[in-house]
Coordinates of C-alpha atoms and ligand atoms in Angstrom, one line a residue:
X595 CA 34.4 7.6 -15.9
X596 CA 33.6 5.0 -17.9
X597 CA 29.8 3.7 -18.1
X598 CA 30.8 0.1 -15.9
X599 CA 32.1 2.4 -13.8
X600 CA 28.6 4.4 -13.4
X601 CA 27.6 4.7 -9.8
X602 CA 24.7 6.4 -8.1
X603 CA 24.5 8.7 -5.9
X604 CA 20.9 9.2 -5.3
X605 CA 19.4 8.2 -1.7
X606 CA 16.2 5.9 -1.9
X607 CA 15.1 6.5 1.3
X608 CA 14.8 10.6 0.6
X609 CA 11.9 11.6 0.3
X610 CA 10.1 15.2 -0.5
X611 CA 10.2 17.6 2.6
X612 CA 6.5 18.5 3.0
X613 CA 5.2 21.2 1.8
X614 CA 5.7 24.4 3.7
X615 CA 2.4 25.5 4.4
X616 CA 1.2 22.1 5.9
X617 CA 4.6 23.1 8.4
X618 CA 2.8 26.5 9.4
X619 CA 0.1 24.6 10.5
X620 CA 1.4 22.5 12.3
X621 CA 3.4 24.9 14.4
X622 CA 0.3 26.2 14.6
X623 CA -1.1 23.7 16.3
X624 CA 1.7 23.2 18.3
X625 CA 2.3 26.5 20.3
X626 CA -2.1 25.9 20.7
X627 CA -0.9 22.6 22.5
X628 CA -3.6 21.1 21.5
X629 CA -3.1 18.2 19.1
X630 CA -5.6 15.6 20.0
X631 CA -8.6 15.4 17.4
X632 CA -11.5 16.0 20.3
X633 CA -9.6 18.6 22.0
X634 CA -11.5 21.3 19.5
X635 CA -12.5 24.9 21.3
X636 CA -16.3 25.7 20.2
X637 CA -17.7 24.5 17.1
X638 CA -14.1 24.4 14.4
X639 CA -13.7 21.8 13.1
X640 CA -10.4 20.6 13.6
X641 CA -7.9 19.1 10.8
X642 CA -8.8 15.2 11.8
X643 CA -12.5 15.9 10.5
X644 CA -11.1 17.9 7.4
X645 CA -9.0 15.6 6.6
X646 CA -11.6 13.0 6.4
X647 CA -14.0 15.2 4.7
X648 CA -11.4 16.2 2.2
X649 CA -10.2 12.4 1.6
X650 CA -13.7 11.6 1.5
X651 CA -14.7 13.8 -1.2
X652 CA -11.3 13.0 -3.2
X653 CA -12.4 9.0 -2.7
X654 CA -16.0 10.0 -4.1
X655 CA -17.0 8.4 -0.9
X656 CA -19.7 8.9 1.9
X657 CA -17.0 8.0 5.1
X658 CA -13.7 8.6 6.2
X659 CA -12.0 7.7 9.4
X660 CA -8.3 9.2 9.8
X661 CA -6.1 6.6 12.3
X662 CA -2.6 5.9 13.8
X663 CA -1.6 3.6 10.6
X664 CA -2.3 2.4 7.3
X665 CA -2.5 -1.5 9.8
X666 CA -4.5 -0.1 12.1
X667 CA -6.6 0.4 9.6
X668 CA -6.8 -2.8 8.4
X669 CA -7.1 -4.4 11.7
X670 CA -10.1 -1.8 12.4
X671 CA -11.6 -2.7 8.7
X672 CA -11.5 -6.3 10.0
X673 CA -13.6 -6.2 13.5
X674 CA -16.0 -3.6 12.0
X675 CA -17.2 -5.6 9.2
X676 CA -17.6 -8.6 11.8
X677 CA -13.9 -10.9 11.6
X678 CA -14.6 -13.3 14.7
X679 CA -11.6 -15.3 16.3
X680 CA -11.0 -18.2 14.3
X681 CA -12.3 -16.9 10.9
X682 CA -10.7 -17.2 7.7
X683 CA -9.5 -14.4 5.4
X684 CA -8.6 -14.4 2.1
X685 CA -5.0 -12.4 1.2
X686 CA -2.2 -12.0 -1.4
X687 CA 0.9 -14.5 -1.2
X688 CA 2.7 -10.7 -2.3
X689 CA 2.1 -8.7 0.2
X690 CA 3.7 -6.9 3.1
X691 CA 4.1 -8.2 6.4
X692 CA 1.4 -6.0 8.5
X693 CA -1.6 -7.3 5.9
X694 CA -1.6 -11.3 7.8
X695 CA -0.3 -9.0 10.8
X696 CA -3.7 -6.9 11.1
X697 CA -5.8 -10.2 10.4
X698 CA -3.8 -12.3 13.4
X699 CA -4.1 -9.4 15.8
X700 CA -7.7 -10.0 15.3
X701 CA -7.6 -13.7 16.2
X702 CA -8.4 -14.6 12.4
X703 CA -6.5 -17.0 9.8
X704 CA -4.7 -15.6 6.3
X705 CA -5.1 -17.8 4.0
X706 CA -3.1 -17.2 1.1
X707 CA -3.8 -16.4 -2.9
X708 CA -1.3 -17.4 -5.1
X709 CA 0.1 -14.2 -7.2
X710 CA 1.0 -14.0 -11.2
X711 CA 4.1 -12.8 -13.2
X712 CA 1.6 -9.9 -13.2
X713 CA 2.6 -8.7 -9.3
X714 CA -1.8 -9.6 -8.7
X715 CA -3.5 -11.6 -6.9
X716 CA -4.1 -15.3 -9.3
X717 CA -8.3 -14.8 -9.8
X718 CA -7.7 -18.5 -10.5
X719 CA -6.2 -19.9 -7.5
X720 CA -8.5 -17.2 -5.8
X721 CA -11.7 -19.2 -7.4
X722 CA -10.8 -22.6 -6.6
X723 CA -10.8 -20.8 -2.8
X724 CA -13.4 -19.0 -2.7
X725 CA -15.3 -21.3 -0.2
X726 CA -12.9 -20.8 2.5
X727 CA -13.6 -17.2 3.7
X728 CA -16.1 -14.6 3.5
X729 CA -13.8 -11.8 3.6
X730 CA -10.7 -11.1 1.3
X731 CA -8.5 -9.0 2.2
X732 CA -7.0 -7.7 -0.9
X733 CA -3.5 -6.0 -0.6
X734 CA -2.8 -4.0 -4.2
X735 CA 0.9 -4.5 -3.7
X736 CA 3.6 -2.7 -4.6
X737 CA 0.9 -0.9 -6.6
X738 CA -0.2 -3.7 -8.9
X739 CA -4.4 -3.6 -9.4
X740 CA -5.9 -7.2 -10.5
X741 CA -8.2 -7.6 -12.5
X742 CA -10.8 -5.8 -10.5
X743 CA -14.3 -6.2 -12.9
X744 CA -13.5 -10.2 -12.4
X745 CA -12.5 -10.0 -8.3
X746 CA -16.1 -8.9 -8.1
X747 CA -17.3 -11.2 -10.1
X748 CA -15.9 -14.1 -8.2
X749 CA -16.1 -12.0 -4.8
X750 CA -20.1 -11.7 -6.0
X751 CA -20.9 -14.7 -6.1
X752 CA -19.3 -16.6 -3.5
X753 CA -20.8 -13.5 -0.6
X754 CA -17.1 -12.3 -0.3
X755 CA -16.8 -8.7 1.0
X756 CA -13.6 -7.0 0.2
X757 CA -11.0 -4.9 2.3
X758 CA -8.9 -3.4 -0.1
X759 CA -5.4 -3.0 1.2
X760 CA -3.9 0.7 -0.9
X761 CA -1.2 1.1 0.6
X762 CA 0.0 1.6 -2.5
X763 CA -2.9 2.6 -4.9
X764 CA -3.2 6.0 -3.8
X765 CA -4.2 8.2 -6.5
X766 CA -4.8 4.6 -8.7
X767 CA -7.3 3.8 -10.8
X768 CA -8.7 0.6 -12.5
X769 CA -11.4 1.6 -15.9
X770 CA -11.1 4.8 -14.0
X771 CA -12.7 4.1 -10.5
X772 CA -10.0 4.9 -7.9
X773 CA -8.8 2.5 -5.9
X774 CA -10.4 1.6 -2.4
X775 CA -14.1 2.3 -3.6
X776 CA -15.0 -1.1 -5.4
X777 CA -14.7 -3.3 -2.3
X778 CA -16.9 -3.0 1.1
X779 CA -14.1 -0.9 2.7
X780 CA -10.6 0.6 1.3
X781 CA -7.4 1.0 3.6
X782 CA -4.5 3.4 3.2
X783 CA -1.7 3.9 4.2
X784 CA 0.2 8.0 5.0
X785 CA 3.3 6.3 6.4
X786 CA 6.5 7.9 5.3
X787 CA 7.2 5.8 2.5
X788 CA 3.6 5.6 1.0
X789 CA 1.9 9.0 -1.8
X790 CA 1.4 10.9 0.9
X791 CA 3.9 11.4 4.3
X792 CA 3.2 12.0 8.1
X793 CA 5.3 9.8 9.6
X794 CA 2.7 7.3 10.6
X795 CA -0.7 7.1 9.8
X796 CA -4.2 5.6 8.0
X797 CA -6.8 6.2 6.1
X798 CA -9.7 3.6 5.9
X799 CA -13.3 5.0 3.3
X800 CA -16.7 2.9 3.0
X801 CA -20.0 3.4 1.9
X802 CA -21.5 0.9 4.6
X803 CA -22.8 3.0 7.6
X804 CA -22.9 1.0 9.9
X805 CA -19.2 -0.4 8.8
X806 CA -18.3 3.6 8.7
X807 CA -19.7 3.5 12.5
X808 CA -18.4 0.9 13.5
X809 CA -14.7 1.7 13.0
X810 CA -15.3 5.4 14.2
X811 CA -16.4 3.8 18.0
X812 CA -13.8 1.5 17.6
X813 CA -11.0 4.4 16.6
X814 CA -11.7 5.5 19.7
X815 CA -14.4 8.3 19.1
X816 CA -16.0 7.4 22.9
X817 CA -18.9 10.0 22.4
X818 CA -17.4 12.0 20.5
X819 CA -18.5 10.5 16.8
X820 CA -20.7 14.3 16.2
X821 CA -17.7 15.7 15.6
X822 CA -16.3 13.8 12.8
X823 CA -15.9 14.7 9.4
X824 CA -17.2 12.5 7.4
X825 CA -19.7 10.2 9.3
X826 CA -22.5 9.1 9.5
X827 CA -25.6 10.6 11.0
X828 CA -25.6 9.9 15.8
X829 CA -28.8 7.0 14.2
X830 CA -26.4 4.8 13.7
X831 CA -24.2 5.2 16.3
X832 CA -27.0 4.9 18.5
X833 CA -27.8 1.5 16.8
X834 CA -23.8 -0.1 18.2
X835 CA -22.0 2.3 20.8
X836 CA -23.1 0.1 23.3
X837 CA -21.6 -3.4 22.0
X838 CA -18.8 -1.5 19.4
X839 CA -15.1 -1.8 21.9
X840 CA -12.4 1.2 22.0
X841 CA -9.8 -0.4 20.6
X842 CA -8.1 3.1 20.6
X843 CA -5.9 4.1 17.3
X844 CA -6.3 7.8 16.4
X845 CA -4.5 10.4 14.7
X846 CA -3.7 13.1 15.8
X847 CA -4.0 16.9 14.3
X848 CA -0.3 17.8 13.8
X849 CA -0.7 14.2 11.0
X850 CA -3.8 15.3 9.5
X851 CA -2.0 18.9 9.0
X852 CA 0.9 18.0 6.9
X853 CA -1.1 15.3 5.2
X854 CA -4.7 18.4 4.2
X855 CA -1.3 20.0 1.4
X856 CA -1.0 17.0 0.4
X857 CA -3.5 15.7 -0.5
X858 CA -4.0 19.1 -2.6
X859 CA -0.9 18.1 -4.6
X860 CA -1.6 13.7 -4.9
X861 CA -2.6 13.8 -9.0
X862 CA 0.5 16.3 -9.5
X863 CA 2.3 13.9 -7.6
X864 CA 0.9 10.7 -9.8
X865 CA 1.9 11.7 -12.9
X866 CA 5.7 12.7 -11.3
X867 CA 6.3 8.8 -10.4
X868 CA 4.8 8.1 -13.3
X869 CA 6.9 9.6 -16.0
X870 CA 10.2 8.2 -13.1
X871 CA 8.5 5.0 -14.0
X872 CA 7.9 4.7 -17.3
X873 CA 12.5 6.0 -17.6
X874 CA 13.2 3.2 -16.4
X875 CA 10.8 0.9 -18.3
X876 CA 11.9 2.3 -21.3
X877 CA 15.4 1.9 -20.1
X878 CA 15.1 -1.8 -19.4
X879 CA 13.0 -2.9 -22.2
X880 CA 14.5 -5.6 -24.0
X881 CA 17.5 -6.6 -20.9
X882 CA 18.2 -10.4 -22.1
X883 CA 16.9 -12.6 -19.0
X884 CA 14.5 -9.3 -17.5
X885 CA 11.6 -9.9 -17.8
X886 CA 9.6 -6.4 -17.5
X887 CA 5.4 -6.6 -15.9
X888 CA 2.9 -6.0 -17.9
X889 CA 0.4 -3.4 -16.7
X890 CA -3.0 -3.9 -18.5
X891 CA -4.9 -0.9 -20.5
X892 CA -7.4 -0.3 -17.6
X893 CA -4.7 0.2 -15.1
X894 CA -4.1 4.2 -14.4
X895 CA -1.2 3.0 -12.0
X896 CA 1.0 5.9 -9.7
X897 CA 3.8 4.0 -9.5
X898 CA 6.3 4.9 -6.2
X899 CA 8.5 1.8 -6.7
X900 CA 10.0 -0.6 -9.9
X901 CA 9.0 -4.1 -10.2
X902 CA 10.8 -6.4 -12.4
X903 CA 11.4 -10.6 -12.9
X904 CA 14.0 -12.6 -13.0
X905 CA 12.5 -15.6 -13.8
X906 CA 14.0 -19.0 -13.3
X907 CA 17.3 -17.7 -12.1
X908 CA 19.2 -19.4 -9.1
X909 CA 19.5 -17.2 -6.2
X910 CA 23.7 -17.1 -6.4
X911 CA 22.3 -15.5 -9.8
X912 CA 20.6 -13.0 -8.3
X913 CA 21.8 -12.4 -5.1
X914 CA 25.3 -10.9 -7.5
X915 CA 23.4 -9.3 -10.1
X916 CA 21.6 -7.6 -6.3
X917 CA 25.3 -7.5 -4.8
X918 CA 26.8 -5.9 -8.2
X919 CA 24.1 -3.2 -8.6
X920 CA 24.3 -1.8 -4.8
X921 CA 28.6 -1.9 -5.1
X922 CA 27.6 0.8 -7.9
X923 CA 25.0 2.2 -5.4
X924 CA 21.8 1.0 -7.3
X925 CA 19.6 -0.5 -3.8
X926 CA 17.1 -3.6 -5.0
X927 CA 14.7 -5.3 -2.9
X928 CA 14.5 -9.2 -3.3
X929 CA 11.0 -10.5 -2.4
X930 CA 12.4 -14.2 -2.9
X931 CA 15.5 -14.1 -0.6
X932 CA 15.3 -16.8 1.8
X933 CA 15.4 -15.0 5.2
X934 CA 13.2 -11.7 5.8
X935 CA 15.1 -8.6 5.7
X936 CA 14.8 -5.2 5.9
X937 CA 10.8 -4.5 4.6
X938 CA 10.9 -7.7 2.9
X939 CA 9.6 -11.5 3.2
X940 CA 8.0 -14.2 1.5
X941 CA 4.2 -15.9 3.2
X942 CA 6.2 -18.8 4.0
X943 CA 8.1 -16.2 6.5
X944 CA 5.2 -15.7 8.4
X945 CA 5.7 -19.5 10.5
X946 CA 2.5 -18.2 12.5
X947 CA 0.2 -18.9 9.7
X948 CA -0.3 -22.9 8.3
X949 CA -0.4 -22.1 4.6
X950 CA 0.4 -24.8 2.0
X951 CA 3.3 -24.6 -1.1
X952 CA 2.0 -22.4 -4.0
X953 CA 4.7 -23.8 -6.5
X954 CA 3.6 -21.7 -10.1
X955 CA 3.7 -18.4 -6.8
X956 CA 7.0 -19.5 -4.9
X957 CA 8.7 -19.1 -8.6
X958 CA 7.2 -15.6 -9.4
X959 CA 8.4 -14.8 -5.7
X960 CA 11.8 -16.0 -6.7
X961 CA 12.6 -13.9 -8.8
X962 CA 10.5 -10.5 -7.6
X963 CA 13.1 -7.9 -7.4
X964 CA 12.0 -4.6 -5.7
X965 CA 12.9 -0.4 -6.4
X966 CA 12.0 2.4 -4.4
X967 CA 11.5 5.9 -7.0
X968 CA 11.6 8.6 -4.4
X969 CA 10.1 12.0 -5.7
X970 CA 14.0 13.4 -4.7
X971 CA 15.2 11.4 -8.4
X972 CA 15.6 13.3 -11.6
X973 CA 14.5 11.6 -14.7
X974 CA 18.0 11.4 -15.1
X975 CA 18.3 9.7 -12.3
X976 CA 16.0 7.0 -13.4
X977 CA 17.6 6.6 -16.6
X978 CA 21.1 6.0 -15.0
X979 CA 19.4 3.6 -12.8
X980 CA 18.1 1.8 -15.7
X981 CA 21.3 1.8 -17.2
X982 CA 22.9 0.5 -14.1
X983 CA 20.7 -2.1 -13.9
X984 CA 21.0 -3.1 -17.6
X985 CA 24.9 -3.7 -17.6
X986 CA 24.5 -5.8 -14.2
X987 CA 21.9 -8.2 -15.0
X988 CA 23.5 -8.3 -19.1
X989 CA 26.8 -8.9 -16.9
X990 CA 25.7 -11.7 -14.8
X991 CA 23.0 -13.4 -17.5
X992 CA 25.8 -13.6 -19.9
X993 CA 28.3 -15.7 -17.4
X994 CA 25.3 -18.0 -16.6
Ligands
PLP467 C1 2.7 -0.2 4.6 C2 2.0 -0.7 4.2 C3 1.3 -1.5 5.0 C4 0.4 -0.8 6.5 O1 0.5 0.8 6.7 P1 1.5 1.2 8.0 O2 1.0 2.3 7.7 O3 3.0 0.8 8.0 O4 0.8 0.7 8.9 C5 0.1 -2.0 4.3 N1 0.3 -2.5 3.2 C6 1.0 -2.9 1.9 C7 1.4 -3.7 0.9 C8 2.3 -1.6 2.6 O5 2.9 -1.6 2.1

């Protein structure tokens, strides 16, 4: 086969299998019939509490709560920090629908902050909007981390509390600090396409005892909070337990059992993702018309997906690149597409929010192309992906 007809045969939605240890434990739990997190025998810890304890230790944080999904963790964090209906919450214009959705779910109003060519929150825009809200739901979208030092100064000066959406930054760091440990609350997803896979699931971490206790009560602990693996002492619960509603959204033992071995393997997996990212990046370097995303020195990313920009290209030319790549087996997602499709959508497609236009951000969003890099792809697969994208971007660019 000539190079111009090379096709990619990998499957972009194929994740690795669950580790055998997790499968065996899950089968044992199913045989026992005890799946609910509080369905324990005697003083047994249970898988969910064990996962909370282990994830808190991994993060170096005091408290951890396992919940039903990443989106649930975000909404739970908003409630736990006291966001009320009608309150405004700052958040990224470039993010995934469950982020503004979590804000809307508590009756609050998202205020979008722009995106830079580095695909992170525009800190100048954040500064300009810093008097509009006292909570920022910061989404480290697709694993890109903004200057967390400057962000913390802006938020500190303006009394803005930070809830971090770390759906794509589990294991990543800014200047050595784990993503999710800089804000008041860090929220993670363990949905299939994230860094650990339990089908659905979420984790929330904080060092604030009152926020942690409220989150535990909110998640549906009834009065069984004493059975948690990484929760504050009973006296903290005494102060809030009558006033905190049960907004049921617990994790179960099955999910926790398959996550625990994945947590142990996480650092090694992060390195595997980054090796794949580096191969795609090297293969695309210098492609005319294609802008690679510059990653800051201070950022230790975990690149489970790859983004590049076709800045100032026409919609037709971008659509053509996507179609040509797809014909050769390469699935690119376009965040700038006018209609929301699959998992992607733009801030103006969330019509329940009155959003003002952000022309500089619109220019970036229109040009963002995104590709998953599951660990079932080999390094050679990544070379192939880069070759195909390079050829098709080149063909369309030359013609234009
Ligand atoms: C997946 C995702 C979420 C939500 O996680 P779920 O577990 O699917 O609810 C939140 N933010 C971002 C950026 C995500 O990609």
